Each structure stands twice: as structure tokens, then as C-alpha cells.
C-alpha positions in Angstrom: 19.3 6.0 7.4 21.0 3.6 4.9 23.8 5.3 2.9 22.7 6.7 -0.4 23.3 4.7 -3.6 23.3 5.7 -7.7 -9.9 1.7 15.9 -10.4 -1.4 16.7 -9.4 -5.0 16.1 -11.6 -7.0 13.7 -14.4 -9.1 15.3 -13.4 -12.0 13.1 -10.0 -13.1 11.8 -9.9 -16.1 9.5 -7.9 -18.7 11.6 -6.2 -19.8 8.4 -4.7 -16.4 7.8 -1.1 -16.2 9.1 0.6 -12.9 9.9 4.2 -11.9 9.2 5.9 -11.3 12.5 6.2 -7.6 13.2 9.8 -6.5 12.9 10.6 -9.5 10.8 11.3 -9.5 7.0 8.2 -8.8 4.9 10.0 -8.6 1.5 13.7 -9.4 0.8 14.8 -7.9 -2.5 18.3 -8.9 -3.8 19.6 -7.5 -7.1 16.1 -7.1 -8.5 15.7 -5.3 -11.9 13.0 -4.7 -14.5 13.5 -4.0 -18.2 10.8 -3.3 -20.8 11.2 -2.5 -24.5 15.0 -2.5 -24.1 14.8 0.2 -21.4 16.0 -0.4 -17.8 13.1 0.9 -15.7 14.5 -0.5 -12.5 18.2 -1.0 -12.0 19.4 -3.9 -9.9 18.5 -3.0 -6.3 18.7 -4.7 -2.9 16.7 -3.8 0.2 14.6 -5.4 2.9 11.1 -4.2 3.9 10.0 -4.8 7.5 6.7 -6.4 8.4 4.2 -4.5 10.6 5.2 -1.1 9.3 3.7 1.5 7.0 6.4 2.1 4.3 6.3 4.8 1.6 7.9 4.6 -1.8 8.9 8.1 -2.7 10.7 9.9 -5.6 10.2 11.9 -8.7 7.9 10.9 -11.6 9.5 8.0 -13.4 11.8 7.0 -10.5 10.5 3.4 -10.5 8.1 3.5 -7.6 5.1 2.0 -9.3 7.4 -0.5 -11.1 8.8 -1.7 -7.8 5.3 -1.9 -6.3 4.0 -4.0 -9.2 7.0 -6.4 -8.8 6.1 -6.8 -5.1 2.4 -7.4 -6.1 3.4 -10.0 -8.8 1.7 -7.8 -11.4 4.9 -8.2 -13.4 7.9 -10.4 -13.1 11.4 -9.0 -12.5 14.0 -9.2 -15.2 16.6 -10.4 -12.8 17.4 -10.9 -9.1 15.7 -12.6 -6.2 12.4 -11.4 -4.6 11.1 -13.1 -1.5 7.9 -12.6 0.5 7.7 -14.0 4.1 10.9 -15.9 3.4 9.7 -17.6 0.2 10.5 -16.8 -3.4 7.6 -14.9 -4.9 7.2 -17.5 -7.7 6.8 -20.3 -5.2 3.5 -18.9 -4.0 0.3 -20.1 -5.7 -1.9 -17.3 -7.0 -4.6 -18.0 -4.4 -2.2 -18.4 -1.5 -0.5 -15.2 -2.4 -3.8 -13.3 -2.7 -4.7 -14.4 0.8 -1.6 -12.7 2.1 -1.1 -9.7 -0.1 -3.7 -7.2 -1.4 -2.9 -4.8 -4.2 -4.7 -1.6 -5.2 -3.5 -0.1 -8.5 -3.4 3.6 -9.2 -6.5 3.5 -11.4 -8.9 0.8 -10.1 -11.6 -0.4 -12.5 -14.9 1.5 -12.5 -17.0 -1.4 -11.0 -20.0 -0.1 -12.9 -23.4 -1.3 -11.7 -22.0 -2.8 -8.5 -23.2 -1.8 -5.0 -20.6 -1.0 -2.4 -21.3 -4.3 -0.6 -20.9 -6.3 -3.8 -17.6 -4.5 -4.5 -16.3 -5.2 -1.0 -17.4 -8.8 -1.3 -15.0 -9.3 -4.2 -12.3 -9.2 -1.5 -13.4 -12.7 -0.4 -12.6 -14.2 -3.8 -9.3 -15.8 -2.8 -11.1 -17.7 0.0 -14.1 -19.2 -1.9 -13.3 -18.9 -5.6 -15.3 -17.7 -8.6 -18.2 -20.1 -8.2 -18.1 -20.4 -4.4 -20.9 -19.1 -2.2 -20.3 -16.7 0.6 -20.2 -18.4 3.9 -21.1 -16.9 7.3 -17.4 -16.1 8.0 -17.2 -14.3 4.6 -20.2 -12.2 5.3 -18.8 -11.4 8.8 -15.5 -10.3 7.2 -17.4 -8.1 4.7 -19.5 -6.5 7.5 -16.3 -5.9 9.6 -14.5 -4.3 6.6 -17.5 -2.0 6.0 -17.5 -1.1 9.7 -13.8 -0.3 10.2 -13.6 1.8 7.0 -16.9 3.6 7.8 -18.5 2.6 4.5 -21.4 0.6 5.9 -23.6 3.6 5.4 -23.0 3.3 1.6 -23.4 -0.5 1.4 -26.6 -0.4 -0.7 -25.5 2.4 -3.0 -23.8 2.0 -6.4 -20.1 2.5 -6.0 -19.9 4.6 -9.1 -22.2 7.2 -7.5 -19.9 8.0 -4.6 -17.4 10.8 -4.5 -13.7 10.0 -5.1 -12.8 10.0 -1.5 -15.8 7.8 -0.6 -14.9 5.4 -3.4 -11.3 5.1 -2.2 -12.5 4.1 1.2 -14.7 1.4 -0.4 -11.6 0.0 -2.3 -9.8 -0.1 1.0 -12.8 -1.9 2.5 -12.4 -4.5 -0.2 -8.7 -5.0 0.7 -9.6 -5.3 4.4 -12.3 -7.9 3.5 -9.6 -9.9 1.6 -8.1 -10.6 5.0 -4.5 -10.0 3.7 -1.8 -9.1 6.1 0.0 -6.9 3.6 -1.5 -4.0 1.6 0.2 -2.6 -1.5 -1.2 0.7 -2.7 -0.2 2.8 -5.8 -0.8 6.5 -5.2 -4.2 6.0 -3.5 -4.4 9.7 -2.8 -3.4 11.1 -6.2 -6.9 12.1 -7.3 -8.2 13.4 -4.0 -8.3 16.8 -2.4 -6.1 17.4 0.7 -8.9 16.6 3.2 -9.6 13.2 1.6 -5.9 12.5 1.2 -5.5 12.9 5.0 -8.7 10.9 5.6 -7.4 8.0 3.6 -3.9 8.0 5.1 -5.4 8.2 8.6 -7.5 5.2 7.8 -4.4 3.3 6.6 -2.4 4.3 9.6 -5.2 3.1 11.9 -5.4 -0.3 10.0 -1.7 -0.7 10.3 -1.7 0.1 14.1 -4.9 -1.7 15.2 -4.9 -4.7 12.8 -1.2 -5.3 12.7 -1.1 -4.9 8.9 2.0 -4.2 6.8 1.4 -1.3 4.3 3.6 -0.4 1.3 2.3 2.7 -0.4 3.5 4.9 -3.3 3.2 8.6 -2.4 4.2 11.8 -4.1 3.7 14.2 -1.2 6.9 14.0 1.0 5.2 15.8 3.9 2.3 13.3 4.0 4.7 10.4 3.7 6.8 11.7 6.6 3.7 12.4 8.7 2.0 9.0 8.4 4.7 6.4 7.5 7.3 4.6 9.6 9.8 4.3 6.9 10.6 5.9 3.5 12.3 4.2 0.6 13.6 6.8 -2.0 14.1 5.9 -5.6 15.8 8.1 -8.3 16.1 7.3 -11.9 15.1 3.7 -11.4 17.7 3.2 -8.6 17.5 2.9 -4.9 18.8 6.2 -3.5 18.3 5.8 0.3 16.0 4.2 2.9 15.3 5.3 6.5 12.9 6.8 8.9 11.2 10.1 8.2 13.5 11.9 10.7 16.5 10.6 8.8 15.3 11.5 5.3 13.7 14.9 6.2 16.9 16.8 5.7 17.6 19.3 3.0 20.6 17.5 1.3 18.7 14.2 1.2 15.5 15.7 -0.2 17.4 17.7 -2.9 19.1 14.4 -4.0 15.7 12.7 -4.2 13.7 15.4 -6.0 16.4 17.4 -7.8 15.4 20.8 -6.4 16.7 22.7 -3.3 14.4 22.1 -0.3 14.3 23.6 3.2 13.0 22.0 6.3 10.9 24.1 8.6 9.3 23.3 12.0 5.7 22.3 12.1 3.6 25.2 13.6 1.8 22.8 15.9 4.7 20.6 16.9 4.2 17.8 14.3 6.6 16.4 11.8 8.9 19.0 10.2 7.7 20.3 6.8 9.7 20.3 3.6 9.4 23.4 1.4 10.8 23.8 -2.1 12.9 26.9 -2.6 
């Protein structure tokens, strides 16, 4: 832990799609800050995120998690500092080139009214063929594979708006898989789901990270789910980086109290899994 501060491989991989080397630097963040309306939402922070891992951004509401994720996704530009992806400054990537490497799912995706599941998933191929381009055989193969690995092929002909929340979230993940990106950025993808669907979505992401070699950076509120499914936790507090480390390193009472501002106890998992945090 850094010291505290204030199922199956795809049948087709596009040969043009490079992958960040597992264990190498995914993002390098140096003195990055974000200010809006004369308010400092993210104080200058420096950290490195490792490729090939599932990383959770955790912290209380307003701690800067979503702001940091949007900076990583190029949804907004930092007010200061240096931000690099795969060794290159974020601004040096063209929009299409970046979209072929990084896929972003906001907390509230658009409704996609009137679109079938297959049509929605097919939008993931946009960075490869453009708005007026026709789907090629390799695009259709990637769409089929994305539907298969996310278990959404059974919904392919249905309207996405008619699915349940958990089913819709799997479809959005299928679109990211179809995009062929090596890095997935997700902002609270489980926030509107019941516990069964939360676990279902996180299991799917864990499987994609393990079997497809993807890097995943995800904003999560539930510390127990973050510790259970993620390789690394990055804790923010008041717009500042507080600490970063493995779940075993952060799942300690003093650390969690510093992150969330309430006393918390750590108890053994009844079935031998990851320890569980309980607020007093």
C-alpha cells in the first residue's frame, strides 16, 4: 500500500488492435488537477495505473472518483498536470485512435430508444468503420462474439429499452467488448442494480479481464464488492488521492475510516472469502 496522502478468449481479435503489456503502465498521472466554476474538484494528484488489472476507484460521494474517470476517458480536459495513456500524452491521440484503445461507459448511458440489442452492440464498431461505413465481416464477427461472451445473444432481436436493468447493463458491456478496446472505463455500472445483478456484472467484468487480458478501471461505492473483485483499489477523499494498494492492504479499519469518515470493523468472511468491512 502506498502511504496515505491529504470464459473464453474471443474467436476474432482485430489484428490492428494493440494491447498494453500486462504489468506495464496503463495510465501515468502526474500532478493532474481539475477545476470548474472556481472550485477545485480534483487537487493535483500523481499515480500510475497498471495494465492488465481490474482497478476500483473508491471513496465517499464527491471525492472525485467520477471526475478522475472522465479525465482518463478524455470526457473532460485536466486543468493542469500531465496525463499519459500507454506512454503517450492523452492529447496526442486522435479521437478514433483513442476510441480503438479505450471504451468508456458513463454512469447514466443514453436510453437507446427504438434500438435492438444487436444494433446497440454494433455501435461499438463505430471507431473502426466510421459513421457512414458499412459493417464488414470482421465487424459482424466481433459483434457476434461480444453477444456470446456477455450472454446477451438471446436478446439480440429485442428492443434494448424493454430489458431489465441488469440485462441492459450486460448489453452495454457487450457494446464495449465489440469496440475491441483493451481498456474499459466504467462509472458506477452497478449503482442502479440489485445485489444479484451487481455481482453478475462484476463477475462478467472479472471474467473479461482474466480471459481477454483487458484492463478495467471502475468506480464503485461498495467497498466489499470492490475488494472481492478488483486487483487494486485507489482511494480518493475530498478530491485528493488518499491511498492506493491491494484489497488486502486497504481492508483495514484505520484505512477505511480515513477513506469513508466513519469507524469500520473488518470481520472474516463466513465462507473463507475476502474479509468484510462493517460500519460501526
